[in-house]
Amino acid sequence: MKRNPNGRSSIYQSADGYWHGRVTMGVKDDGTPDRRHVERKSKAAVVARVKELEKERDEGVVTKPGKRWTLEEWLVHWLENIARPHLRHTSYSAYRVAVYTHLIPGLGAHKLQKLEPEHLEKFYRRMTASGSKPATAHQAHRTVRVALGEALRRGHLKANPAAIAKPPRITDEDVEPYSVEESQRIMTEAGKQPNGARWAVALSLGLRQGEALALRWTDVKLEAHELRVRWTRLRPVYDHGCGGKCGRPGAGYCPERVQTNPLIGETKSRAGKRTIGLPDELVEILRRHRAEQDEARRVARQMWTEGGWVFATPTGEPLNPNTDYHDWKALLKRAEVREMRLHDARHTAATMLLALGVTERAAMGIMGWSSTAMAARYQHMTDPIRRDIAKRVGGLLWATGEGEIRSENEDPDDGAAGVLATA
């Protein structure tokens, strides 16, 4: 048999009847030739695969030799070894839920190089059909898109199927912020319970849940009427302290659970670090709250854990975000107001800034927004705001110089020129 020149593909049949192909794809990291081997039962199948490899080589989309990842293997490797060292704890937690709760159970067995956009799209539909919100499916899509994008950059993929797949469509939920009267009812009821100042801060300043729960008294300058936001309270992540022997479905239910992440982390963005002015009324509420906490410390005595938290448990520990959420829901029932998300208190505070005519730039500083687009998301045109704007427009266009309102049917020849004619 005539020998092919070095570097050229070769196809041959072995003694066992199988056909083989060998294609030079380039050079490995150690400098040796990257010679790929193909084995099939028929010559036609080998020829077809050899042509595919040669096309990939010629187009410069050669995948790395060696390990052939499943999607599960790559997602775990990417999350724990590539992404985690560079992520905030909150971002890591979101990716972790998407990977371990949704992507691995739904798609993990797929070979990385054989994953198609259609596989992803069917998976998203299954998620929403089984009760997941479109936003949850969209988060899974963003996670797998980023993970596969890294696989593409590292030569483990020829193309990123998640960049082609169509994610579920997300529609913004209509939010009707609490009115001033509703907010007052909530704060009145909150004043009857421990940590009631927590909800006055939420409705007046619009702090995110994590930002409020991470506050320490060193961040609150009551004499200067200001409050500094520097950190955010992280949702606890647990591991089994029993080694999995308890049989509980999640580590959070383990009697010997161990928290694996810090109590607090950095704010959502750089803009989240900010200083906010405090209304006189809120300063007085916080003074009373501090006095109540001092009394709780005296009652708890040696059981008190000193952490300097503004909002703490009866023994001084920082409030758990899940407990805080349920306290909010219970408060709404007692105040007999509409059921709303805890985060909607932030929408309420932002809309109040709009009603007060606070400039967009100032609102960004108060709310900790990093872009002007957030104003459109959080500030809502409520009925009182619409009526106030309409009244101002009417006063501008239809008021005469003497402050009287002229009818549009009034004859301007009666001695006074119409407003629009003189404008």
Tab-separated table of C-alpha atoms in Angstrom:
chain	number	residue	atom	x	y	z
A	1	MET	CA	0.000	0.000	0.000
A	2	LYS	CA	1.385	3.397	-1.011
A	3	ARG	CA	2.128	5.599	2.018
A	4	ASN	CA	0.397	9.017	2.210
A	5	PRO	CA	2.583	12.096	2.724
A	6	ASN	CA	3.027	13.262	6.336
A	7	GLY	CA	0.052	15.223	7.610
A	8	ARG	CA	-2.425	13.802	5.109
A	9	SER	CA	-5.494	11.821	6.175
A	10	SER	CA	-5.425	8.060	5.758
A	11	ILE	CA	-8.189	5.458	5.521
A	12	TYR	CA	-7.553	1.711	5.833
A	13	GLN	CA	-9.161	-1.589	6.829
A	14	SER	CA	-7.778	-3.681	9.698
A	15	ALA	CA	-7.627	-7.466	9.931
A	16	ASP	CA	-10.809	-7.579	12.020
A	17	GLY	CA	-12.809	-6.031	9.155
A	18	TYR	CA	-13.261	-2.553	10.701
A	19	TRP	CA	-12.388	0.574	8.763
A	20	HIS	CA	-10.160	3.227	10.273
A	21	GLY	CA	-9.394	6.827	9.494
A	22	ARG	CA	-6.645	9.066	10.833
A	23	VAL	CA	-6.754	12.834	10.412
A	24	THR	CA	-4.098	15.358	11.436
A	25	MET	CA	-5.928	18.247	13.122
A	26	GLY	CA	-2.963	20.301	14.257
A	27	VAL	CA	-0.503	20.216	17.136
A	28	LYS	CA	-1.170	19.326	20.770
A	29	ASP	CA	-0.093	21.492	23.691
A	30	ASP	CA	3.043	19.364	24.153
A	31	GLY	CA	4.090	19.883	20.504
A	32	THR	CA	3.204	16.420	19.191
A	33	PRO	CA	0.829	16.021	16.207
A	34	ASP	CA	-2.889	15.980	17.042
A	35	ARG	CA	-3.835	12.900	15.013
A	36	ARG	CA	-7.513	11.928	15.445
A	37	HIS	CA	-8.654	8.332	15.007
A	38	VAL	CA	-11.989	7.249	13.527
A	39	GLU	CA	-13.279	3.646	13.615
A	40	ARG	CA	-16.448	2.440	11.883
A	41	LYS	CA	-17.858	-0.771	10.431
A	42	SER	CA	-18.151	0.626	6.905
A	43	LYS	CA	-15.721	2.536	4.715
A	44	ALA	CA	-18.419	5.068	3.766
A	45	ALA	CA	-18.973	5.989	7.421
A	46	VAL	CA	-15.247	6.498	7.962
A	47	VAL	CA	-14.923	8.604	4.800
A	48	ALA	CA	-17.830	10.827	5.908
A	49	ARG	CA	-16.378	11.373	9.375
A	50	VAL	CA	-12.887	12.046	7.994
A	51	LYS	CA	-14.347	14.728	5.701
A	52	GLU	CA	-16.125	16.325	8.712
A	53	LEU	CA	-12.879	16.464	10.662
A	54	GLU	CA	-10.984	17.904	7.705
A	55	LYS	CA	-13.661	20.593	7.295
A	56	GLU	CA	-13.455	21.514	10.991
A	57	ARG	CA	-9.689	21.741	10.722
A	58	ASP	CA	-9.789	23.884	7.600
A	59	GLU	CA	-12.399	26.240	9.133
A	60	GLY	CA	-10.438	26.588	12.354
A	61	VAL	CA	-13.116	25.153	14.667
A	62	VAL	CA	-11.142	22.208	15.997
A	63	THR	CA	-12.174	20.913	19.407
A	64	LYS	CA	-9.515	19.967	21.894
A	65	PRO	CA	-8.310	16.343	21.983
A	66	GLY	CA	-8.795	14.323	25.134
A	67	LYS	CA	-11.739	14.317	27.536
A	68	ARG	CA	-15.227	14.325	26.042
A	69	TRP	CA	-17.391	16.105	28.583
A	70	THR	CA	-21.015	15.488	29.407
A	71	LEU	CA	-22.995	18.648	30.114
A	72	GLU	CA	-23.176	17.689	33.802
A	73	GLU	CA	-19.405	17.287	34.065
A	74	TRP	CA	-18.722	20.580	32.331
A	75	LEU	CA	-21.305	22.548	34.335
A	76	VAL	CA	-19.871	21.331	37.639
A	77	HIS	CA	-16.284	21.991	36.498
A	78	TRP	CA	-17.177	25.441	35.156
A	79	LEU	CA	-19.180	26.491	38.232
A	80	GLU	CA	-16.814	25.286	40.936
A	81	ASN	CA	-13.406	25.804	39.307
A	82	ILE	CA	-13.794	28.564	36.721
A	83	ALA	CA	-16.700	30.803	37.742
A	84	ARG	CA	-16.799	30.570	41.548
A	85	PRO	CA	-13.456	32.283	42.298
A	86	HIS	CA	-14.594	35.372	40.365
A	87	LEU	CA	-18.250	35.598	41.485
A	88	ARG	CA	-19.961	37.356	44.355
A	89	HIS	CA	-21.670	34.931	46.717
A	90	THR	CA	-25.102	36.071	45.555
A	91	SER	CA	-24.236	35.439	41.890
A	92	TYR	CA	-22.694	32.079	42.728
A	93	SER	CA	-25.823	31.054	44.644
A	94	ALA	CA	-28.037	31.936	41.662
A	95	TYR	CA	-25.829	29.965	39.256
A	96	ARG	CA	-25.673	27.061	41.705
A	97	VAL	CA	-29.456	26.740	41.878
A	98	ALA	CA	-29.718	26.843	38.078
A	99	VAL	CA	-27.009	24.187	37.668
A	100	TYR	CA	-27.877	21.689	40.402
A	101	THR	CA	-31.642	22.147	40.623
A	102	HIS	CA	-32.552	22.532	36.949
A	103	LEU	CA	-29.833	22.018	34.323
A	104	ILE	CA	-28.153	18.844	35.571
A	105	PRO	CA	-31.401	16.930	36.287
A	106	GLY	CA	-32.908	18.074	32.975
A	107	LEU	CA	-29.979	17.995	30.532
A	108	GLY	CA	-26.904	16.664	32.333
A	109	ALA	CA	-26.582	13.361	30.457
A	110	HIS	CA	-26.092	15.044	27.048
A	111	LYS	CA	-22.641	14.895	25.488
A	112	LEU	CA	-21.330	18.445	25.402
A	113	GLN	CA	-20.482	18.358	21.691
A	114	LYS	CA	-23.838	16.833	20.758
A	115	LEU	CA	-26.035	19.296	22.619
A	116	GLU	CA	-28.379	21.085	20.205
A	117	PRO	CA	-30.402	24.321	20.549
A	118	GLU	CA	-33.571	22.236	20.243
A	119	HIS	CA	-32.604	20.236	23.335
A	120	LEU	CA	-32.413	23.461	25.305
A	121	GLU	CA	-35.672	24.868	23.964
A	122	LYS	CA	-37.560	21.661	24.809
A	123	PHE	CA	-36.023	21.773	28.291
A	124	TYR	CA	-37.243	25.350	28.845
A	125	ARG	CA	-40.762	24.329	27.803
A	126	ARG	CA	-40.673	21.387	30.210
A	127	MET	CA	-39.639	23.715	33.013
A	128	THR	CA	-42.506	26.126	32.473
A	129	ALA	CA	-44.986	23.273	31.921
A	130	SER	CA	-43.995	21.769	35.278
A	131	GLY	CA	-44.701	25.025	37.106
A	132	SER	CA	-41.460	27.023	36.938
A	133	LYS	CA	-41.838	30.706	36.144
A	134	PRO	CA	-40.486	31.947	32.797
A	135	ALA	CA	-37.961	34.015	34.765
A	136	THR	CA	-36.621	30.823	36.371
A	137	ALA	CA	-36.253	29.147	32.980
A	138	HIS	CA	-34.597	32.310	31.683
A	139	GLN	CA	-32.081	32.180	34.537
A	140	ALA	CA	-31.254	28.582	33.585
A	141	HIS	CA	-30.775	29.751	29.988
A	142	ARG	CA	-28.413	32.566	31.000
A	143	THR	CA	-26.413	30.157	33.144
A	144	VAL	CA	-25.936	27.512	30.464
A	145	ARG	CA	-25.166	30.193	27.863
A	146	VAL	CA	-22.326	31.566	29.977
A	147	ALA	CA	-21.020	28.079	30.827
A	148	LEU	CA	-21.030	26.923	27.205
A	149	GLY	CA	-19.502	30.201	26.081
A	150	GLU	CA	-16.508	29.354	28.268
A	151	ALA	CA	-16.389	25.844	26.789
A	152	LEU	CA	-16.332	27.393	23.312
A	153	ARG	CA	-13.468	29.730	24.215
A	154	ARG	CA	-11.482	26.792	25.567
A	155	GLY	CA	-11.953	24.682	22.460
A	156	HIS	CA	-14.337	22.087	23.894
A	157	LEU	CA	-17.141	23.162	21.534
A	158	LYS	CA	-17.356	24.246	17.913
A	159	ALA	CA	-20.387	26.478	18.575
A	160	ASN	CA	-22.482	27.542	21.548
A	161	PRO	CA	-25.979	26.040	21.186
A	162	ALA	CA	-27.325	28.231	24.008
A	163	ALA	CA	-26.425	31.333	21.989
A	164	ILE	CA	-28.757	30.063	19.256
A	165	ALA	CA	-31.595	28.664	21.394
A	166	LYS	CA	-34.575	30.951	22.020
A	167	PRO	CA	-35.131	31.482	25.747
A	168	PRO	CA	-38.598	31.863	27.275
A	169	ARG	CA	-40.149	35.289	26.858
A	170	ILE	CA	-40.302	37.292	30.069
A	171	THR	CA	-42.987	39.891	30.591
A	172	ASP	CA	-42.543	42.416	33.369
A	173	GLU	CA	-45.081	41.938	36.128
A	174	ASP	CA	-47.355	44.905	36.700
A	175	VAL	CA	-46.544	46.448	40.054
A	176	GLU	CA	-48.913	48.856	41.760
A	177	PRO	CA	-46.914	50.372	44.626
A	178	TYR	CA	-48.513	50.941	47.986
A	179	SER	CA	-50.225	54.275	48.374
A	180	VAL	CA	-49.229	56.716	51.106
A	181	GLU	CA	-52.270	55.633	53.135
A	182	GLU	CA	-51.376	51.936	52.777
A	183	SER	CA	-47.743	52.615	53.695
A	184	GLN	CA	-48.848	54.482	56.809
A	185	ARG	CA	-51.078	51.572	57.847
A	186	ILE	CA	-48.173	49.155	57.444
A	187	MET	CA	-45.817	51.322	59.514
A	188	THR	CA	-48.445	51.880	62.209
A	189	GLU	CA	-48.899	48.137	62.603
A	190	ALA	CA	-45.128	47.569	62.421
A	191	GLY	CA	-44.641	49.962	65.323
A	192	LYS	CA	-46.436	47.503	67.592
A	193	GLN	CA	-43.847	44.731	67.194
A	194	PRO	CA	-40.074	44.209	67.651
A	195	ASN	CA	-37.914	45.359	64.734
A	196	GLY	CA	-40.808	47.490	63.460
A	197	ALA	CA	-38.254	50.078	62.316
A	198	ARG	CA	-37.200	47.510	59.712
A	199	TRP	CA	-40.323	48.256	57.682
A	200	ALA	CA	-40.092	52.013	58.100
A	201	VAL	CA	-36.618	51.792	56.541
A	202	ALA	CA	-37.942	49.597	53.707
A	203	LEU	CA	-40.822	51.884	52.757
A	204	SER	CA	-39.072	55.232	53.200
A	205	LEU	CA	-35.568	54.467	51.904
A	206	GLY	CA	-36.184	51.536	49.564
A	207	LEU	CA	-33.234	49.444	50.765
A	208	ARG	CA	-32.966	45.964	49.322
A	209	GLN	CA	-33.672	43.192	51.807
A	210	GLY	CA	-30.027	42.169	52.069
A	211	GLU	CA	-28.897	45.790	52.489
A	212	ALA	CA	-31.307	46.400	55.368
A	213	LEU	CA	-30.433	43.170	57.180
A	214	ALA	CA	-26.686	43.865	56.862
A	215	LEU	CA	-26.925	47.249	58.613
A	216	ARG	CA	-24.877	47.722	61.769
A	217	TRP	CA	-25.233	50.602	64.189
A	218	THR	CA	-21.850	51.883	63.028
A	219	ASP	CA	-23.503	52.498	59.628
A	220	VAL	CA	-26.243	54.697	61.133
A	221	LYS	CA	-25.357	58.267	62.102
A	222	LEU	CA	-28.491	59.508	63.842
A	223	GLU	CA	-27.030	62.878	64.835
A	224	ALA	CA	-25.949	63.504	61.232
A	225	HIS	CA	-29.282	62.165	59.905
A	226	GLU	CA	-27.595	59.733	57.505
A	227	LEU	CA	-27.231	56.036	56.878
A	228	ARG	CA	-24.463	54.250	54.982
A	229	VAL	CA	-25.074	51.138	52.888
A	230	ARG	CA	-21.895	49.060	52.570
A	231	TRP	CA	-22.839	45.368	52.649
A	232	THR	CA	-25.643	42.936	51.915
A	233	ARG	CA	-26.890	40.022	54.027
A	234	LEU	CA	-26.361	36.744	52.171
A	235	ARG	CA	-28.868	33.935	52.090
A	236	PRO	CA	-27.351	31.058	54.084
A	237	VAL	CA	-25.951	28.085	52.155
A	238	TYR	CA	-25.663	24.912	54.208
A	239	ASP	CA	-23.881	21.566	54.065
A	240	HIS	CA	-24.833	18.437	55.989
A	241	GLY	CA	-22.942	18.409	59.258
A	242	CYS	CA	-23.864	14.775	59.721
A	243	GLY	CA	-22.272	13.556	56.507
A	244	GLY	CA	-25.696	12.872	54.991
A	245	LYS	CA	-26.743	10.402	57.675
A	246	CYS	CA	-29.830	12.355	58.768
A	247	GLY	CA	-31.687	11.471	55.553
A	248	ARG	CA	-33.167	14.968	55.230
A	249	PRO	CA	-33.823	16.073	51.616
A	250	GLY	CA	-31.788	19.259	51.917
A	251	ALA	CA	-28.791	20.307	53.969
A	252	GLY	CA	-30.819	23.217	55.357
A	253	TYR	CA	-33.009	20.729	57.254
A	254	CYS	CA	-30.093	18.810	58.739
A	255	PRO	CA	-30.042	19.052	62.583
A	256	GLU	CA	-26.246	19.431	62.380
A	257	ARG	CA	-26.208	21.749	59.372
A	258	VAL	CA	-23.131	23.890	58.783
A	259	GLN	CA	-23.285	27.268	57.011
A	260	THR	CA	-20.674	27.399	54.271
A	261	ASN	CA	-20.918	31.040	53.173
A	262	PRO	CA	-20.282	34.308	55.051
A	263	LEU	CA	-23.043	36.262	56.764
A	264	ILE	CA	-22.557	39.323	54.563
A	265	GLY	CA	-21.048	40.122	51.169
A	266	GLU	CA	-20.544	43.069	48.872
A	267	THR	CA	-23.507	45.055	47.561
A	268	LYS	CA	-25.168	44.115	44.290
A	269	SER	CA	-23.140	46.697	42.373
A	270	ARG	CA	-20.658	49.468	43.002
A	271	ALA	CA	-23.549	51.944	42.996
A	272	GLY	CA	-25.056	50.010	45.902
A	273	LYS	CA	-22.442	51.497	48.259
A	274	ARG	CA	-24.055	54.791	49.141
A	275	THR	CA	-24.978	57.257	51.864
A	276	ILE	CA	-28.643	58.205	52.317
A	277	GLY	CA	-30.155	61.101	54.251
A	278	LEU	CA	-32.672	60.203	56.970
A	279	PRO	CA	-35.979	62.038	57.543
A	280	ASP	CA	-36.421	63.414	61.061
A	281	GLU	CA	-39.325	61.048	61.680
A	282	LEU	CA	-37.230	57.999	60.722
A	283	VAL	CA	-34.392	59.163	62.980
A	284	GLU	CA	-36.831	59.221	65.896
A	285	ILE	CA	-38.116	55.721	64.999
A	286	LEU	CA	-34.547	54.387	64.918
A	287	ARG	CA	-33.756	55.992	68.292
A	288	ARG	CA	-36.735	54.229	69.862
A	289	HIS	CA	-35.701	50.992	68.139
A	290	ARG	CA	-32.182	51.233	69.570
A	291	ALA	CA	-33.585	51.769	73.068
A	292	GLU	CA	-35.821	48.688	72.650
A	293	GLN	CA	-32.826	46.664	71.494
A	294	ASP	CA	-30.836	47.777	74.539
A	295	GLU	CA	-33.631	46.475	76.731
A	296	ALA	CA	-33.672	43.154	74.814
A	297	ARG	CA	-29.907	42.876	75.386
A	298	ARG	CA	-30.416	43.433	79.127
A	299	VAL	CA	-33.106	40.737	79.276
A	300	ALA	CA	-31.074	38.206	77.254
A	301	ARG	CA	-27.915	38.780	79.377
A	302	GLN	CA	-25.287	36.126	78.634
A	303	MET	CA	-27.416	34.646	75.838
A	304	TRP	CA	-26.947	37.844	73.813
A	305	THR	CA	-24.516	37.585	70.879
A	306	GLU	CA	-23.085	41.024	70.227
A	307	GLY	CA	-22.785	41.765	66.514
A	308	GLY	CA	-23.890	45.367	66.354
A	309	TRP	CA	-26.771	44.535	63.996
A	310	VAL	CA	-29.481	47.165	63.611
A	311	PHE	CA	-32.124	44.475	63.099
A	312	ALA	CA	-31.427	41.429	65.243
A	313	THR	CA	-33.070	38.401	66.839
A	314	PRO	CA	-34.022	38.478	70.561
A	315	THR	CA	-30.503	37.152	71.273
A	316	GLY	CA	-28.559	39.502	68.995
A	317	GLU	CA	-27.941	37.407	65.867
A	318	PRO	CA	-28.617	38.916	62.422
A	319	LEU	CA	-32.077	38.245	61.006
A	320	ASN	CA	-32.390	35.360	58.549
A	321	PRO	CA	-33.718	36.549	55.146
A	322	ASN	CA	-36.332	33.778	55.107
A	323	THR	CA	-37.616	34.775	58.565
A	324	ASP	CA	-37.670	38.407	57.469
A	325	TYR	CA	-39.783	37.485	54.427
A	326	HIS	CA	-42.380	35.648	56.529
A	327	ASP	CA	-42.483	38.536	59.024
A	328	TRP	CA	-43.349	40.859	56.124
A	329	LYS	CA	-46.191	38.631	54.947
A	330	ALA	CA	-47.613	38.413	58.461
A	331	LEU	CA	-47.370	42.197	58.828
A	332	LEU	CA	-49.413	42.777	55.663
A	333	LYS	CA	-52.210	40.580	57.006
A	334	ARG	CA	-52.312	42.403	60.313
A	335	ALA	CA	-52.315	45.785	58.539
A	336	GLU	CA	-55.094	44.531	56.217
A	337	VAL	CA	-53.434	45.740	53.030
A	338	ARG	CA	-52.882	44.128	49.649
A	339	GLU	CA	-50.619	41.089	49.379
A	340	MET	CA	-47.340	42.141	47.747
A	341	ARG	CA	-43.750	40.951	47.511
A	342	LEU	CA	-41.213	42.243	49.996
A	343	HIS	CA	-39.247	43.741	47.091
A	344	ASP	CA	-42.314	45.825	46.171
A	345	ALA	CA	-41.565	48.023	49.180
A	346	ARG	CA	-38.572	49.160	47.123
A	347	HIS	CA	-40.898	49.974	44.206
A	348	THR	CA	-43.036	51.989	46.634
A	349	ALA	CA	-40.084	54.049	47.881
A	350	ALA	CA	-38.873	54.708	44.326
A	351	THR	CA	-42.333	55.831	43.200
A	352	MET	CA	-42.575	58.233	46.134
A	353	LEU	CA	-39.365	59.886	44.909
A	354	LEU	CA	-41.018	60.302	41.506
A	355	ALA	CA	-44.124	61.829	43.102
A	356	LEU	CA	-41.945	64.270	45.056
A	357	GLY	CA	-40.212	65.390	41.867
A	358	VAL	CA	-36.762	64.129	42.925
A	359	THR	CA	-34.415	64.266	39.933
A	360	GLU	CA	-33.409	61.031	38.261
A	361	ARG	CA	-29.747	61.496	39.184
A	362	ALA	CA	-30.608	62.033	42.849
A	363	ALA	CA	-32.983	59.047	42.814
A	364	MET	CA	-30.184	56.866	41.431
A	365	GLY	CA	-27.974	57.846	44.347
A	366	ILE	CA	-30.669	57.118	46.928
A	367	MET	CA	-31.789	53.808	45.442
A	368	GLY	CA	-28.330	52.534	44.500
A	369	TRP	CA	-29.073	52.182	40.780
A	370	SER	CA	-26.181	51.826	38.369
A	371	SER	CA	-28.167	52.899	35.273
A	372	THR	CA	-31.024	55.221	34.395
A	373	ALA	CA	-32.951	52.257	32.973
A	374	MET	CA	-33.728	51.174	36.542
A	375	ALA	CA	-35.893	54.271	37.044
A	376	ALA	CA	-38.353	53.047	34.405
A	377	ARG	CA	-38.475	49.672	36.124
A	378	TYR	CA	-39.063	50.883	39.682
A	379	GLN	CA	-40.837	54.234	39.374
A	380	HIS	CA	-44.492	53.830	38.434
A	381	MET	CA	-47.045	56.306	37.133
A	382	THR	CA	-49.731	55.962	39.792
A	383	ASP	CA	-53.139	57.661	39.618
A	384	PRO	CA	-52.209	60.488	42.042
A	385	ILE	CA	-49.113	61.264	39.983
A	386	ARG	CA	-51.155	61.289	36.757
A	387	ARG	CA	-53.744	63.617	38.294
A	388	ASP	CA	-51.059	65.960	39.595
A	389	ILE	CA	-49.403	66.126	36.162
A	390	ALA	CA	-52.765	66.734	34.461
A	391	LYS	CA	-53.521	69.522	36.925
A	392	ARG	CA	-50.179	71.186	36.266
A	393	VAL	CA	-50.609	70.920	32.492
A	394	GLY	CA	-54.102	72.402	32.777
A	395	GLY	CA	-52.824	75.237	34.921
A	396	LEU	CA	-50.117	75.993	32.373
A	397	LEU	CA	-52.195	75.877	29.189
A	398	TRP	CA	-55.605	77.171	30.256
A	399	ALA	CA	-54.828	79.738	32.931
A	400	THR	CA	-55.122	83.415	31.972
A	401	GLY	CA	-52.740	86.066	33.188
A	402	GLU	CA	-55.214	86.897	35.973
A	403	GLY	CA	-55.279	83.227	37.063
A	404	GLU	CA	-58.753	82.584	35.567
A	405	ILE	CA	-59.648	79.573	33.437
A	406	ARG	CA	-60.961	80.390	29.977
A	407	SER	CA	-63.414	78.110	28.199
A	408	GLU	CA	-62.306	76.786	24.844
A	409	ASN	CA	-65.653	78.034	23.370
A	410	GLU	CA	-65.200	81.567	24.645
A	411	ASP	CA	-65.029	84.217	21.920
A	412	PRO	CA	-61.606	85.918	21.984
A	413	ASP	CA	-63.234	89.118	20.557
A	414	ASP	CA	-64.752	89.922	23.953
A	415	GLY	CA	-61.619	91.922	24.744
A	416	ALA	CA	-59.137	89.264	25.971
A	417	ALA	CA	-56.889	87.251	23.692
A	418	GLY	CA	-56.880	83.480	24.055
A	419	VAL	CA	-53.993	81.826	25.854
A	420	LEU	CA	-52.930	79.790	22.862
A	421	ALA	CA	-53.171	82.844	20.547
A	422	THR	CA	-50.833	84.884	22.686
A	423	ALA	CA	-48.375	82.029	23.328
